[in-house]
């Protein structure tokens, strides 16, 4: 959410941001509604002030035993109460309408964000590692997993329907190894490990920006104010709602873990083979709460990205980084980079990590603030990036490290989390 005063004073900038982000919000309608709220608010406050003045006049008239004047004031007071009683419900309703519109206003993209319509317009900015070449007929992740008895999709689909899977054998161990590997590396950097609720209340999803627009991507717990999170980002944002932190407490740096649940509405027929796009997966998440300063946010954005690169390089996976364009980045982001790992079987890079900074767009929605050294209160800045999301990361991992004999080499960095094992299938 943007500051209402900012929108009032920078309507064209906000309209341009909405246009660049394919966001259809009507800023003029929002500002018109805002003017009605401000006018009505002023009338109600005026009427209240007159009521206070009148009650003093009534007391004064009573003291002077001036019955006629006193009755006149009382009559005036009644009229005022009537008009306040009539205006207040309308004011409350218009304020709620304005708030619901404010939630739909996008953040302003950083000038370094490429202008574009969709992911095809994302701009590659860095490549690392040579695209894997094989001197034997290489298999895709699903064939590799089936041959090594590491996945059971049929039975999982029986249990939970389409886009379900069960990891078995060394793939199941790999997933937990990857979670521990990511948790460990970030905890050693001083990030606070946190295992958060995977069911969260509505306000958490409003806080990170998933609601109201992305409600169709979220599973709801029937009859309760509880929804399954699509990322630990939702729960961490919700944990700090309505808090005023001390400046010296910042930055808060988290490495979070949660199962993630996504409806994947609108992706029917896309990525249906294997485990690329599923309804439930596990993710280790990097999350920062820092002071409200653009340079500070950018430094954390760069650190979060470097952290992910370190993990991917340790897994010896070729990847590239793309600067996500305005049409693909979503409402809340100021800047966003995706890291895409090379998928040999698809002969292309595909997203495995997503790194974003928001300035105070999320913090305003979740009302997360801090008091600076002078005692002034500001909304914080928030950022997040994937550390490792599995089983999607298993796709480049298994494919890239497959051997001619059909086994799979486990990268050095992962072996300590796999009991020292060096290969799968040997
Ligand atoms: N439906 C899905 N199936 C498998 N993996 C997924 C799915 N959706 C997202 N992921 C994985 O989770 C990563 C992060 O998802 S994201 O929506 O892009 N970004 C976030 O959730 C942020 N909180 C950063 O992690 C993706 O890059 C991808 O690796």
CSV table of N, CA, C and O and ligand atoms in Angstrom, one decimal, residues 231 233 262 264 276-278 281 283 285 351-354 384-386 389 392, ligand 1:
chain,number,residue,atom,x,y,z
A,231,UNK,N,3.9,-19.3,1.0
A,231,UNK,CA,5.3,-19.0,1.3
A,231,UNK,C,5.4,-18.5,2.7
A,231,UNK,O,4.5,-17.9,3.3
A,233,UNK,N,6.9,-16.2,3.8
A,233,UNK,CA,6.9,-14.7,3.7
A,233,UNK,C,5.6,-14.2,4.3
A,233,UNK,O,5.5,-13.2,5.0
A,262,UNK,N,-0.1,-23.9,-3.0
A,262,UNK,CA,-0.6,-23.0,-4.0
A,262,UNK,C,-1.6,-23.7,-4.9
A,262,UNK,O,-1.4,-24.8,-5.4
A,264,UNK,N,-2.3,-22.7,-7.8
A,264,UNK,CA,-1.8,-22.6,-9.2
A,264,UNK,C,-3.0,-22.4,-10.2
A,264,UNK,O,-3.0,-23.0,-11.3
A,276,UNK,N,7.6,-29.8,-11.4
A,276,UNK,CA,8.0,-28.4,-11.5
A,276,UNK,C,6.9,-27.5,-10.9
A,276,UNK,O,7.3,-26.6,-10.2
A,277,UNK,N,5.7,-27.8,-11.2
A,277,UNK,CA,4.6,-26.9,-10.7
A,277,UNK,C,3.6,-27.8,-10.0
A,277,UNK,O,2.8,-28.5,-10.6
A,278,UNK,N,3.6,-27.7,-8.6
A,278,UNK,CA,2.7,-28.6,-7.8
A,278,UNK,C,2.0,-27.8,-6.8
A,278,UNK,O,2.3,-26.6,-6.6
A,281,UNK,N,4.8,-27.7,-1.7
A,281,UNK,CA,6.3,-27.9,-1.8
A,281,UNK,C,6.9,-27.3,-0.5
A,281,UNK,O,6.2,-26.8,0.3
A,283,UNK,N,9.9,-24.8,1.3
A,283,UNK,CA,10.8,-23.8,0.9
A,283,UNK,C,11.5,-23.2,2.1
A,283,UNK,O,10.9,-23.0,3.2
A,285,UNK,N,13.2,-19.7,3.1
A,285,UNK,CA,12.9,-18.4,2.7
A,285,UNK,C,13.9,-17.4,3.4
A,285,UNK,O,14.1,-17.5,4.6
A,351,UNK,N,12.9,-20.5,-13.7
A,351,UNK,CA,12.9,-19.9,-12.3
A,351,UNK,C,13.0,-20.9,-11.2
A,351,UNK,O,12.2,-21.8,-11.1
A,352,UNK,N,14.0,-20.6,-10.3
A,352,UNK,CA,14.1,-21.4,-9.1
A,352,UNK,C,14.1,-20.5,-7.8
A,352,UNK,O,13.8,-21.0,-6.7
A,353,UNK,N,14.3,-19.2,-8.0
A,353,UNK,CA,14.4,-18.3,-6.9
A,353,UNK,C,13.8,-16.9,-7.4
A,353,UNK,O,14.0,-16.6,-8.5
A,354,UNK,N,13.3,-16.2,-6.4
A,354,UNK,CA,12.7,-14.9,-6.7
A,354,UNK,C,13.0,-13.9,-5.6
A,354,UNK,O,12.7,-14.2,-4.4
A,384,UNK,N,12.4,-10.1,0.5
A,384,UNK,CA,12.5,-11.5,0.7
A,384,UNK,C,13.2,-12.1,-0.6
A,384,UNK,O,13.2,-11.5,-1.6
A,385,UNK,N,13.7,-13.3,-0.4
A,385,UNK,CA,14.2,-14.1,-1.5
A,385,UNK,C,14.1,-15.6,-1.2
A,385,UNK,O,14.2,-15.9,0.0
A,386,UNK,N,14.0,-16.4,-2.2
A,386,UNK,CA,14.1,-17.8,-1.9
A,386,UNK,C,15.5,-18.2,-1.5
A,386,UNK,O,16.4,-17.6,-2.1
A,389,UNK,N,13.9,-23.8,-2.8
A,389,UNK,CA,12.5,-24.3,-2.8
A,389,UNK,C,12.6,-25.7,-3.5
A,389,UNK,O,13.2,-25.9,-4.5
A,392,UNK,N,11.3,-28.3,-6.8
A,392,UNK,CA,11.7,-27.7,-8.1
A,392,UNK,C,13.2,-27.8,-8.2
A,392,UNK,O,13.7,-28.1,-9.3
B,1,LIG,N1,3.7,-24.3,-7.7
B,1,LIG,C1,5.0,-24.4,-7.4
B,1,LIG,N2,5.6,-25.6,-7.5
B,1,LIG,C2,6.9,-25.8,-7.2
B,1,LIG,N3,7.7,-24.8,-6.8
B,1,LIG,C3,7.2,-23.6,-6.7
B,1,LIG,C4,5.8,-23.3,-7.0
B,1,LIG,N4,5.6,-21.9,-6.9
B,1,LIG,C5,6.8,-21.4,-6.5
B,1,LIG,N5,7.7,-22.4,-6.4
B,1,LIG,C6,9.1,-22.2,-6.0
B,1,LIG,O1,9.2,-21.2,-5.0
B,1,LIG,C7,10.0,-20.1,-5.4
B,1,LIG,C8,9.5,-18.8,-4.8
B,1,LIG,O2,8.2,-18.6,-5.2
B,1,LIG,S1,7.8,-17.2,-5.6
B,1,LIG,O3,6.4,-17.1,-5.6
B,1,LIG,O4,8.4,-16.9,-6.8
B,1,LIG,N6,8.4,-16.2,-4.5
B,1,LIG,C9,8.2,-16.3,-3.2
B,1,LIG,O5,7.4,-17.1,-2.7
B,1,LIG,C10,9.0,-15.3,-2.3
B,1,LIG,N7,8.5,-15.4,-1.0
B,1,LIG,C11,10.5,-15.7,-2.4
B,1,LIG,O6,10.7,-17.1,-2.1
B,1,LIG,C12,9.9,-20.2,-6.9
B,1,LIG,O7,11.0,-19.5,-7.5
B,1,LIG,C13,9.9,-21.7,-7.2
B,1,LIG,O8,11.2,-22.2,-7.1
